[in-house]
mmCIF file of C-alpha atoms in Angstrom:
data_model
loop_
_atom_site.group_PDB
_atom_site.id
_atom_site.type_symbol
_atom_site.label_atom_id
_atom_site.label_comp_id
_atom_site.label_asym_id
_atom_site.label_seq_id
_atom_site.Cartn_x
_atom_site.Cartn_y
_atom_site.Cartn_z
ATOM 1 C CA UNK I 1 0.000 0.000 0.000
ATOM 2 C CA UNK I 2 1.341 3.438 -0.878
ATOM 3 C CA UNK I 3 0.659 6.929 0.486
ATOM 4 C CA UNK I 4 -1.811 7.775 -2.284
ATOM 5 C CA UNK I 5 -3.886 4.674 -1.526
ATOM 6 C CA UNK I 6 -3.771 5.433 2.201
ATOM 7 C CA UNK I 7 -4.996 8.980 1.533
ATOM 8 C CA UNK I 8 -7.924 7.583 -0.483
ATOM 9 C CA UNK I 9 -8.866 5.134 2.276
ATOM 10 C CA UNK I 10 -8.612 7.801 4.980
ATOM 11 C CA UNK I 11 -10.398 10.438 2.931
ATOM 12 C CA UNK I 12 -7.513 12.854 3.212
ATOM 13 C CA UNK I 13 -5.969 15.221 0.682
ATOM 14 C CA UNK I 14 -2.542 13.721 1.253
ATOM 15 C CA UNK I 15 -0.964 11.093 3.480
ATOM 16 C CA UNK I 16 2.578 10.396 4.608
ATOM 17 C CA UNK I 17 3.903 7.172 6.086
ATOM 18 C CA UNK I 18 6.037 7.832 9.146
ATOM 19 C CA UNK I 19 8.509 5.258 10.409
ATOM 20 C CA UNK I 20 9.423 7.247 13.494
ATOM 21 C CA UNK I 21 6.021 7.093 15.161
ATOM 22 C CA UNK I 22 3.504 9.775 15.921
ATOM 23 C CA UNK I 23 6.129 12.056 17.444
ATOM 24 C CA UNK I 24 7.512 12.912 14.009
ATOM 25 C CA UNK I 25 3.940 13.551 12.830
ATOM 26 C CA UNK I 26 3.222 15.877 15.753
ATOM 27 C CA UNK I 27 6.432 17.815 15.074
ATOM 28 C CA UNK I 28 5.580 18.020 11.365
ATOM 29 C CA UNK I 29 2.075 19.324 12.080
ATOM 30 C CA UNK I 30 3.437 21.990 14.430
ATOM 31 C CA UNK I 31 6.037 23.034 11.870
ATOM 32 C CA UNK I 32 3.357 23.292 9.163
ATOM 33 C CA UNK I 33 1.060 25.571 11.177
ATOM 34 C CA UNK I 34 3.989 27.718 12.272
ATOM 35 C CA UNK I 35 4.882 28.178 8.602
ATOM 36 C CA UNK I 36 1.267 29.279 8.054
ATOM 37 C CA UNK I 37 1.611 31.972 10.719
ATOM 38 C CA UNK I 38 0.518 30.259 13.948
ATOM 39 C CA UNK I 39 2.184 31.506 17.119
ATOM 40 C CA UNK I 40 0.083 30.060 19.973
ATOM 41 C CA UNK I 41 -1.112 26.539 20.655
ATOM 42 C CA UNK I 42 -3.796 25.485 23.167
ATOM 43 C CA UNK I 43 -3.461 21.936 24.449
ATOM 44 C CA UNK I 44 -4.135 19.823 27.498
ATOM 45 C CA UNK I 45 -1.529 19.258 30.181
ATOM 46 C CA UNK I 46 -1.976 15.566 29.411
ATOM 47 C CA UNK I 47 -0.700 15.907 25.840
ATOM 48 C CA UNK I 48 2.250 13.824 24.693
ATOM 49 C CA UNK I 49 5.678 15.282 25.418
ATOM 50 C CA UNK I 50 6.241 15.758 21.674
ATOM 51 C CA UNK I 51 3.754 18.652 21.760
ATOM 52 C CA UNK I 52 5.683 20.365 24.570
ATOM 53 C CA UNK I 53 8.998 19.714 22.821
ATOM 54 C CA UNK I 54 7.649 20.888 19.470
ATOM 55 C CA UNK I 55 6.540 24.191 20.978
ATOM 56 C CA UNK I 56 9.972 24.706 22.483
ATOM 57 C CA UNK I 57 11.839 23.739 19.311
ATOM 58 C CA UNK I 58 9.680 25.907 17.045
ATOM 59 C CA UNK I 59 9.131 28.902 19.319
ATOM 60 C CA UNK I 60 5.376 28.380 19.607
ATOM 61 C CA UNK I 61 3.731 29.673 22.769
ATOM 62 C CA UNK I 62 1.968 26.858 24.639
ATOM 63 C CA UNK I 63 -1.357 27.718 26.252
ATOM 64 C CA UNK I 64 -2.064 24.850 28.623
ATOM 65 C CA UNK I 65 -5.370 23.887 30.135
ATOM 66 C CA UNK I 66 -5.705 21.279 32.876
ATOM 67 C CA UNK I 67 -6.775 17.734 32.179
ATOM 68 C CA UNK I 68 -10.159 17.124 33.776
ATOM 69 C CA UNK I 69 -10.081 14.323 36.338
ATOM 70 C CA UNK I 70 -12.606 12.089 38.072
ATOM 71 C CA UNK I 71 -10.695 10.718 40.992
ATOM 72 C CA UNK I 72 -7.319 9.880 39.483
ATOM 73 C CA UNK I 73 -8.630 9.106 36.014
ATOM 74 C CA UNK I 74 -8.647 11.653 33.174
ATOM 75 C CA UNK I 75 -11.890 12.157 31.282
ATOM 76 C CA UNK I 76 -13.093 14.336 28.422
ATOM 77 C CA UNK I 77 -15.314 17.087 29.738
ATOM 78 C CA UNK I 78 -18.000 18.365 27.365
ATOM 79 C CA UNK I 79 -16.517 20.735 24.811
ATOM 80 C CA UNK I 80 -18.931 23.562 25.637
ATOM 81 C CA UNK I 81 -17.910 23.299 29.306
ATOM 82 C CA UNK I 82 -14.227 23.460 28.373
ATOM 83 C CA UNK I 83 -14.609 26.464 26.090
ATOM 84 C CA UNK I 84 -16.504 28.371 28.782
ATOM 85 C CA UNK I 85 -14.217 27.487 31.673
ATOM 86 C CA UNK I 86 -10.982 28.061 29.762
ATOM 87 C CA UNK I 87 -12.186 30.711 27.302
ATOM 88 C CA UNK I 88 -9.085 32.948 27.610
ATOM 89 C CA UNK I 89 -6.839 30.026 26.719
ATOM 90 C CA UNK I 90 -8.812 28.894 23.686
ATOM 91 C CA UNK I 91 -9.558 32.398 22.435
ATOM 92 C CA UNK I 92 -5.872 33.315 22.693
ATOM 93 C CA UNK I 93 -4.740 30.356 20.602
ATOM 94 C CA UNK I 94 -4.130 30.190 16.870
ATOM 95 C CA UNK I 95 -4.235 26.407 17.056
ATOM 96 C CA UNK I 96 -6.351 23.972 19.069
ATOM 97 C CA UNK I 97 -4.391 20.755 19.582
ATOM 98 C CA UNK I 98 -6.339 17.720 20.804
ATOM 99 C CA UNK I 99 -5.401 14.191 21.785
ATOM 100 C CA UNK I 100 -8.245 11.936 20.708
ATOM 101 C CA UNK I 101 -8.548 9.233 21.706
ATOM 102 C CA UNK I 102 -6.368 9.837 24.704
ATOM 103 C CA UNK I 103 -4.351 7.238 26.595
ATOM 104 C CA UNK I 104 -7.498 6.112 28.417
ATOM 105 C CA UNK I 105 -9.707 5.762 25.334
ATOM 106 C CA UNK I 106 -11.601 9.015 25.859
ATOM 107 C CA UNK I 107 -12.623 10.797 22.668
ATOM 108 C CA UNK I 108 -13.303 14.480 22.075
ATOM 109 C CA UNK I 109 -16.422 16.081 20.632
ATOM 110 C CA UNK I 110 -14.685 16.348 17.280
ATOM 111 C CA UNK I 111 -17.581 17.928 15.372
ATOM 112 C CA UNK I 112 -17.988 20.512 18.134
ATOM 113 C CA UNK I 113 -14.305 21.404 18.062
ATOM 114 C CA UNK I 114 -14.351 21.610 14.253
ATOM 115 C CA UNK I 115 -17.233 24.055 14.401
ATOM 116 C CA UNK I 116 -15.516 26.074 17.151
ATOM 117 C CA UNK I 117 -12.318 26.355 15.107
ATOM 118 C CA UNK I 118 -14.159 27.210 11.887
ATOM 119 C CA UNK I 119 -16.111 30.009 13.563
ATOM 120 C CA UNK I 120 -12.896 31.534 14.936
ATOM 121 C CA UNK I 121 -10.446 30.860 12.112
ATOM 122 C CA UNK I 122 -8.269 28.478 14.132
ATOM 123 C CA UNK I 123 -6.353 25.415 13.029
ATOM 124 C CA UNK I 124 -7.442 22.091 14.506
ATOM 125 C CA UNK I 125 -4.679 19.528 14.969
ATOM 126 C CA UNK I 126 -5.256 16.090 16.453
ATOM 127 C CA UNK I 127 -2.880 13.527 17.861
ATOM 128 C CA UNK I 128 -4.793 10.350 17.120
ATOM 129 C CA UNK I 129 -1.884 8.033 17.932
ATOM 130 C CA UNK I 130 -4.218 5.690 19.786
ATOM 131 C CA UNK I 131 -6.968 5.852 17.180
ATOM 132 C CA UNK I 132 -5.613 4.352 13.975
ATOM 133 C CA UNK I 133 -8.316 1.672 14.216
ATOM 134 C CA UNK I 134 -11.199 4.192 14.285
ATOM 135 C CA UNK I 135 -11.345 5.178 10.617
ATOM 136 C CA UNK I 136 -14.805 3.749 10.007
ATOM 137 C CA UNK I 137 -16.306 5.535 13.013
ATOM 138 C CA UNK I 138 -16.685 9.006 11.496
ATOM 139 C CA UNK I 139 -17.984 10.604 14.709
ATOM 140 C CA UNK I 140 -14.835 9.765 16.628
ATOM 141 C CA UNK I 141 -12.171 9.578 13.906
ATOM 142 C CA UNK I 142 -9.726 12.499 13.923
ATOM 143 C CA UNK I 143 -9.332 12.477 10.163
ATOM 144 C CA UNK I 144 -12.988 13.331 9.683
ATOM 145 C CA UNK I 145 -12.526 16.842 11.110
ATOM 146 C CA UNK I 146 -8.870 17.817 11.617
ATOM 147 C CA UNK I 147 -6.861 20.187 9.465
ATOM 148 C CA UNK I 148 -3.897 17.943 10.213
ATOM 149 C CA UNK I 149 -3.766 14.759 12.239
ATOM 150 C CA UNK I 150 -1.526 11.821 12.941
ATOM 151 C CA UNK I 151 -2.668 8.225 13.318
ATOM 152 C CA UNK I 152 -0.414 5.795 15.093
ATOM 153 C CA UNK I 153 -0.760 2.166 14.184
ATOM 154 C CA UNK I 154 1.792 0.547 16.465
ATOM 155 C CA UNK I 155 -0.315 1.126 19.594
ATOM 156 C CA UNK I 156 -3.622 -0.343 18.441
ATOM 157 C CA UNK I 157 -2.834 -2.105 15.135
ATOM 158 C CA UNK I 158 0.053 -4.257 13.928
ATOM 159 C CA UNK I 159 3.142 -2.455 12.647
ATOM 160 C CA UNK I 160 6.778 -3.496 12.281
ATOM 161 C CA UNK I 161 8.106 -0.171 13.598
ATOM 162 C CA UNK I 162 6.663 2.846 15.360
ATOM 163 C CA UNK I 163 4.521 3.289 12.252
ATOM 164 C CA UNK I 164 2.191 6.257 11.945
#
């Protein structure tokens, strides 16, 4: 299977096979939006360290919001609740960066976030490293809404390397 065939299956404009895992995809996405003029990035404290490192490497300003917890377990709060509670963070960002699904299987309100970003002219990036198996579930698949996203296959599907 080649990148063109993968793009057709995923319904994307273009696809790239990564042999260095989702980290290289996250860094590539951040570089792309920086080249398009982005300066600030809103993301959860629970994001992968590649997002933190990418901001530092590229000079992007991170705007962190806390991960919602129930007991000691992270959960996805409703999007409308998040945008109200952390409005200054989201409004101040050029880019909304989500992890969906997260490390616990929680998924974001992807359609809600897409609408939010469209109304405000923001990029929507998604680390879907744990969701490569979700392609046929359009309501929860990152590729159905994101401007840029990365799917990892070595965490939930078979891959010989850290394929993404």
